[in-house]
mmCIF file of C-alpha atoms in Angstrom:
data_model
loop_
_atom_site.group_PDB
_atom_site.id
_atom_site.type_symbol
_atom_site.label_atom_id
_atom_site.label_comp_id
_atom_site.label_asym_id
_atom_site.label_seq_id
_atom_site.Cartn_x
_atom_site.Cartn_y
_atom_site.Cartn_z
ATOM 1 C CA MET F 25 -4.588 25.177 -2.800
ATOM 2 C CA PRO F 26 -4.358 24.664 -6.155
ATOM 3 C CA ILE F 27 -6.772 22.546 -7.549
ATOM 4 C CA ASP F 28 -5.174 21.317 -10.968
ATOM 5 C CA THR F 29 -6.445 17.324 -11.158
ATOM 6 C CA GLU F 30 -9.898 16.092 -11.104
ATOM 7 C CA ALA F 31 -9.255 13.897 -8.309
ATOM 8 C CA GLN F 32 -8.356 16.856 -6.287
ATOM 9 C CA PHE F 33 -11.543 19.054 -6.996
ATOM 10 C CA THR F 34 -13.464 16.052 -6.748
ATOM 11 C CA ASP F 35 -11.927 16.014 -2.782
ATOM 12 C CA VAL F 36 -12.730 19.506 -2.102
ATOM 13 C CA TYR F 37 -16.309 18.715 -3.396
ATOM 14 C CA ARG F 38 -17.034 16.138 -1.926
ATOM 15 C CA ALA F 39 -15.849 18.028 1.488
ATOM 16 C CA HIS F 40 -17.844 20.350 1.214
ATOM 17 C CA TYR F 41 -20.779 19.441 -1.355
ATOM 18 C CA GLU F 42 -23.327 18.496 2.009
ATOM 19 C CA ASP F 43 -21.536 22.355 4.120
ATOM 20 C CA VAL F 44 -22.726 24.123 0.664
ATOM 21 C CA LEU F 45 -25.941 22.459 0.539
ATOM 22 C CA ARG F 46 -27.398 23.611 3.784
ATOM 23 C CA PHE F 47 -25.609 26.996 3.488
ATOM 24 C CA VAL F 48 -28.493 27.267 0.068
ATOM 25 C CA ARG F 49 -30.741 25.266 1.833
ATOM 26 C CA ARG F 50 -31.711 27.875 4.466
ATOM 27 C CA ARG F 51 -31.039 30.401 2.038
ATOM 28 C CA ALA F 52 -33.165 29.847 -1.179
ATOM 29 C CA HIS F 53 -36.975 28.709 -2.386
ATOM 30 C CA PRO F 54 -36.087 24.283 -2.716
ATOM 31 C CA MET F 55 -37.121 24.738 -6.605
ATOM 32 C CA ASN F 56 -33.420 26.152 -6.736
ATOM 33 C CA VAL F 57 -30.904 25.016 -4.238
ATOM 34 C CA ASP F 58 -30.207 22.144 -6.637
ATOM 35 C CA ASP F 59 -29.422 24.979 -9.245
ATOM 36 C CA ILE F 60 -27.555 27.284 -7.201
ATOM 37 C CA VAL F 61 -25.669 24.324 -5.495
ATOM 38 C CA GLY F 62 -24.399 23.611 -9.384
ATOM 39 C CA GLU F 63 -23.658 27.002 -9.792
ATOM 40 C CA THR F 64 -21.177 27.973 -7.223
ATOM 41 C CA PHE F 65 -19.547 24.580 -7.695
ATOM 42 C CA LEU F 66 -19.217 25.545 -11.779
ATOM 43 C CA ALA F 67 -17.519 28.559 -10.073
ATOM 44 C CA ALA F 68 -15.262 26.528 -8.488
ATOM 45 C CA TRP F 69 -14.083 24.228 -10.782
ATOM 46 C CA ARG F 70 -13.471 27.639 -13.133
ATOM 47 C CA ARG F 71 -11.328 28.626 -10.137
ATOM 48 C CA ARG F 72 -10.344 26.023 -8.822
ATOM 49 C CA ARG F 73 -6.209 26.764 -9.587
ATOM 50 C CA GLU F 74 -7.277 29.962 -7.240
ATOM 51 C CA LEU F 75 -9.631 28.390 -4.106
ATOM 52 C CA PRO F 76 -7.460 29.592 -1.242
ATOM 53 C CA GLU F 77 -6.538 26.714 1.615
ATOM 54 C CA ASP F 78 -9.212 26.724 3.372
ATOM 55 C CA PRO F 79 -12.279 26.954 0.209
ATOM 56 C CA ARG F 80 -15.805 26.594 2.859
ATOM 57 C CA PRO F 81 -15.545 30.531 3.258
ATOM 58 C CA TRP F 82 -15.244 31.110 -0.383
ATOM 59 C CA LEU F 83 -17.923 28.666 -1.400
ATOM 60 C CA PHE F 84 -20.657 30.306 0.439
ATOM 61 C CA GLY F 85 -19.692 33.451 -0.140
ATOM 62 C CA THR F 86 -20.092 32.101 -4.286
ATOM 63 C CA ALA F 87 -22.939 30.813 -3.559
ATOM 64 C CA ARG F 88 -24.646 33.834 -2.102
ATOM 65 C CA LYS F 89 -23.300 35.600 -4.936
ATOM 66 C CA VAL F 90 -25.313 33.543 -7.082
ATOM 67 C CA MET F 91 -28.249 33.329 -4.836
ATOM 68 C CA LEU F 92 -28.170 37.327 -5.266
ATOM 69 C CA ASN F 93 -28.231 36.959 -8.933
ATOM 70 C CA ALA F 94 -30.453 34.889 -8.974
ATOM 71 C CA ASN F 95 -33.254 37.067 -6.512
ATOM 72 C CA ARG F 96 -32.307 40.370 -9.283
ATOM 73 C CA GLY F 97 -33.062 37.662 -12.442
ATOM 74 C CA MET F 98 -35.900 36.781 -10.240
ATOM 75 C CA ARG F 99 -37.636 40.763 -9.906
ATOM 76 C CA ARG F 100 -36.825 41.916 -13.388
ATOM 77 C CA HIS F 101 -38.837 39.003 -14.953
ATOM 78 C CA THR F 102 -41.267 40.203 -12.385
ATOM 79 C CA ALA F 103 -41.691 43.670 -13.170
ATOM 80 C CA LEU F 104 -41.547 42.559 -16.846
ATOM 81 C CA ALA F 105 -44.429 39.856 -16.070
ATOM 82 C CA VAL F 106 -46.378 43.349 -14.190
ATOM 83 C CA ARG F 107 -45.487 45.823 -16.630
ATOM 84 C CA VAL F 108 -47.306 43.540 -19.946
ATOM 85 C CA GLN F 109 -50.154 42.625 -17.709
ATOM 86 C CA GLN F 110 -50.820 46.076 -17.461
ATOM 87 C CA ALA F 111 -50.311 46.673 -21.058
ATOM 88 C CA ALA F 112 -53.203 44.317 -21.591
ATOM 89 C CA GLU F 113 -54.980 45.816 -18.852
ATOM 90 C CA THR F 114 -54.690 49.264 -20.109
ATOM 91 C CA GLY F 115 -54.564 48.377 -24.066
ATOM 92 C CA GLY F 116 -50.468 49.254 -24.592
ATOM 93 C CA HIS F 117 -51.603 52.431 -22.841
ATOM 94 C CA THR F 118 -48.052 52.782 -19.589
ATOM 95 C CA ARG F 119 -49.259 53.694 -16.395
ATOM 96 C CA ALA F 120 -47.097 53.980 -12.939
ATOM 97 C CA ALA F 121 -46.738 50.584 -11.187
ATOM 98 C CA ASP F 122 -47.761 50.090 -7.987
ATOM 99 C CA PRO F 123 -44.725 49.350 -5.914
ATOM 100 C CA ALA F 124 -45.889 46.287 -3.401
ATOM 101 C CA VAL F 125 -47.035 44.662 -6.973
ATOM 102 C CA LEU F 126 -43.194 44.970 -7.893
ATOM 103 C CA VAL F 127 -41.178 43.597 -4.577
ATOM 104 C CA ASP F 128 -40.739 40.106 -5.115
ATOM 105 C CA GLY F 129 -41.136 38.257 -1.617
ATOM 106 C CA ARG F 130 -38.406 37.362 0.228
ATOM 107 C CA THR F 131 -37.316 33.774 1.347
ATOM 108 C CA ASP F 132 -38.189 33.201 5.003
ATOM 109 C CA LEU F 133 -34.867 31.737 6.566
ATOM 110 C CA ALA F 134 -36.990 30.653 9.839
ATOM 111 C CA ALA F 135 -40.450 31.729 11.452
ATOM 112 C CA ALA F 136 -38.798 33.225 14.601
ATOM 113 C CA TRP F 137 -36.608 35.505 12.412
ATOM 114 C CA GLN F 138 -39.139 37.090 10.149
ATOM 115 C CA ALA F 139 -38.816 40.075 12.003
ATOM 116 C CA LEU F 140 -35.151 40.854 11.807
ATOM 117 C CA ALA F 141 -33.700 42.437 8.776
ATOM 118 C CA PRO F 142 -32.050 40.273 6.237
ATOM 119 C CA ALA F 143 -28.586 41.790 6.598
ATOM 120 C CA ASP F 144 -28.954 40.565 10.651
ATOM 121 C CA GLN F 145 -30.325 37.442 9.335
ATOM 122 C CA GLU F 146 -27.900 35.723 7.039
ATOM 123 C CA VAL F 147 -24.593 37.452 9.795
ATOM 124 C CA LEU F 148 -26.239 35.210 13.025
ATOM 125 C CA ALA F 149 -27.209 32.471 10.003
ATOM 126 C CA LEU F 150 -22.842 32.861 9.022
ATOM 127 C CA HIS F 151 -22.618 32.715 12.691
ATOM 128 C CA VAL F 152 -25.187 29.454 14.070
ATOM 129 C CA TRP F 153 -25.757 28.137 11.459
ATOM 130 C CA GLU F 154 -22.305 28.311 9.406
ATOM 131 C CA GLN F 155 -20.613 28.133 12.679
ATOM 132 C CA LEU F 156 -17.760 30.335 10.674
ATOM 133 C CA SER F 157 -15.119 31.750 12.695
ATOM 134 C CA ALA F 158 -15.129 35.482 12.642
ATOM 135 C CA LYS F 159 -12.542 35.719 9.488
ATOM 136 C CA ASP F 160 -14.342 33.357 7.090
ATOM 137 C CA ALA F 161 -17.857 35.022 7.779
ATOM 138 C CA ALA F 162 -16.224 38.736 6.997
ATOM 139 C CA LYS F 163 -14.316 36.609 3.553
ATOM 140 C CA VAL F 164 -18.108 35.489 2.520
ATOM 141 C CA LEU F 165 -20.181 38.730 3.153
ATOM 142 C CA GLY F 166 -17.065 40.833 1.614
ATOM 143 C CA CYS F 167 -16.465 43.312 4.315
ATOM 144 C CA THR F 168 -13.211 43.675 8.015
ATOM 145 C CA ARG F 169 -13.255 41.100 10.528
ATOM 146 C CA ALA F 170 -14.063 43.868 12.096
ATOM 147 C CA ALA F 171 -17.142 45.329 10.821
ATOM 148 C CA TYR F 172 -18.237 40.968 10.750
ATOM 149 C CA ALA F 173 -17.975 41.647 14.584
ATOM 150 C CA MET F 174 -19.880 45.055 14.777
ATOM 151 C CA ARG F 175 -22.627 43.186 12.435
ATOM 152 C CA LEU F 176 -22.551 40.833 14.865
ATOM 153 C CA THR F 177 -23.470 42.765 17.794
ATOM 154 C CA ARG F 178 -26.258 44.326 16.332
ATOM 155 C CA ALA F 179 -27.533 41.544 14.905
ATOM 156 C CA LYS F 180 -27.671 39.901 18.672
ATOM 157 C CA ARG F 181 -29.217 42.982 20.214
ATOM 158 C CA ARG F 182 -32.240 43.214 17.463
ATOM 159 C CA LEU F 183 -32.913 39.413 18.365
ATOM 160 C CA ALA F 184 -32.545 39.892 22.247
ATOM 161 C CA ALA F 185 -35.261 43.033 21.921
ATOM 162 C CA ARG F 186 -37.524 40.759 19.486
ATOM 163 C CA LEU F 187 -36.756 38.169 22.240
ATOM 164 C CA GLY F 188 -38.392 40.016 25.134
ATOM 165 C CA PRO F 189 -36.515 39.063 28.526
ATOM 166 C CA THR F 190 -36.192 36.025 28.295
ATOM 167 C CA ALA F 191 -33.344 36.574 25.604
ATOM 168 C CA THR F 192 -31.152 37.534 28.833
ATOM 169 C CA THR F 193 -30.718 33.609 29.694
ATOM 170 C CA PRO F 194 -27.098 31.663 29.607
ATOM 171 C CA ALA F 195 -29.413 29.084 27.272
ATOM 172 C CA LEU F 196 -29.206 31.912 24.144
ATOM 173 C CA ALA F 197 -26.068 33.321 25.428
ATOM 174 C CA THR F 198 -23.905 31.092 24.628
ATOM 175 C CA THR F 199 -25.745 30.082 21.061
ATOM 176 C CA PHE F 200 -25.904 33.392 19.749
#
């Protein structure tokens, strides 16, 4: 779906802005949401002539990459601040940093999902919150449909195990 005019891009923006905003809100710190959504649509504008017929999965994948880049930048910034603080405390002498200090905290997607690995949270979120088909979710994650289906099955099992015996109720089975 090549987009040649500003009006066509505006239509895509209006049609998908709320979905992208919800996608990012569930995953990013509230202070970063607007910047991530803005960068996502900026990337879409720059690649507007290459957007697929259904740009929603592409937009989610792009937002995910923007968030990953932002997280890497924040970890680098935090690591630098720790090194500067250590240098100040030791008078410039370096020492091995405690790995626990360097680990950047993760945003909690939801309290019930805290115990799950981030990869499991992402797979389940694409399925439940974003209601993407297996094909579209695989595009977002950059994997095959079969790989996505296997990841989803495993994530469902891990979630069910964390929820205990009530996870086998029909209501839960239809939700996930």
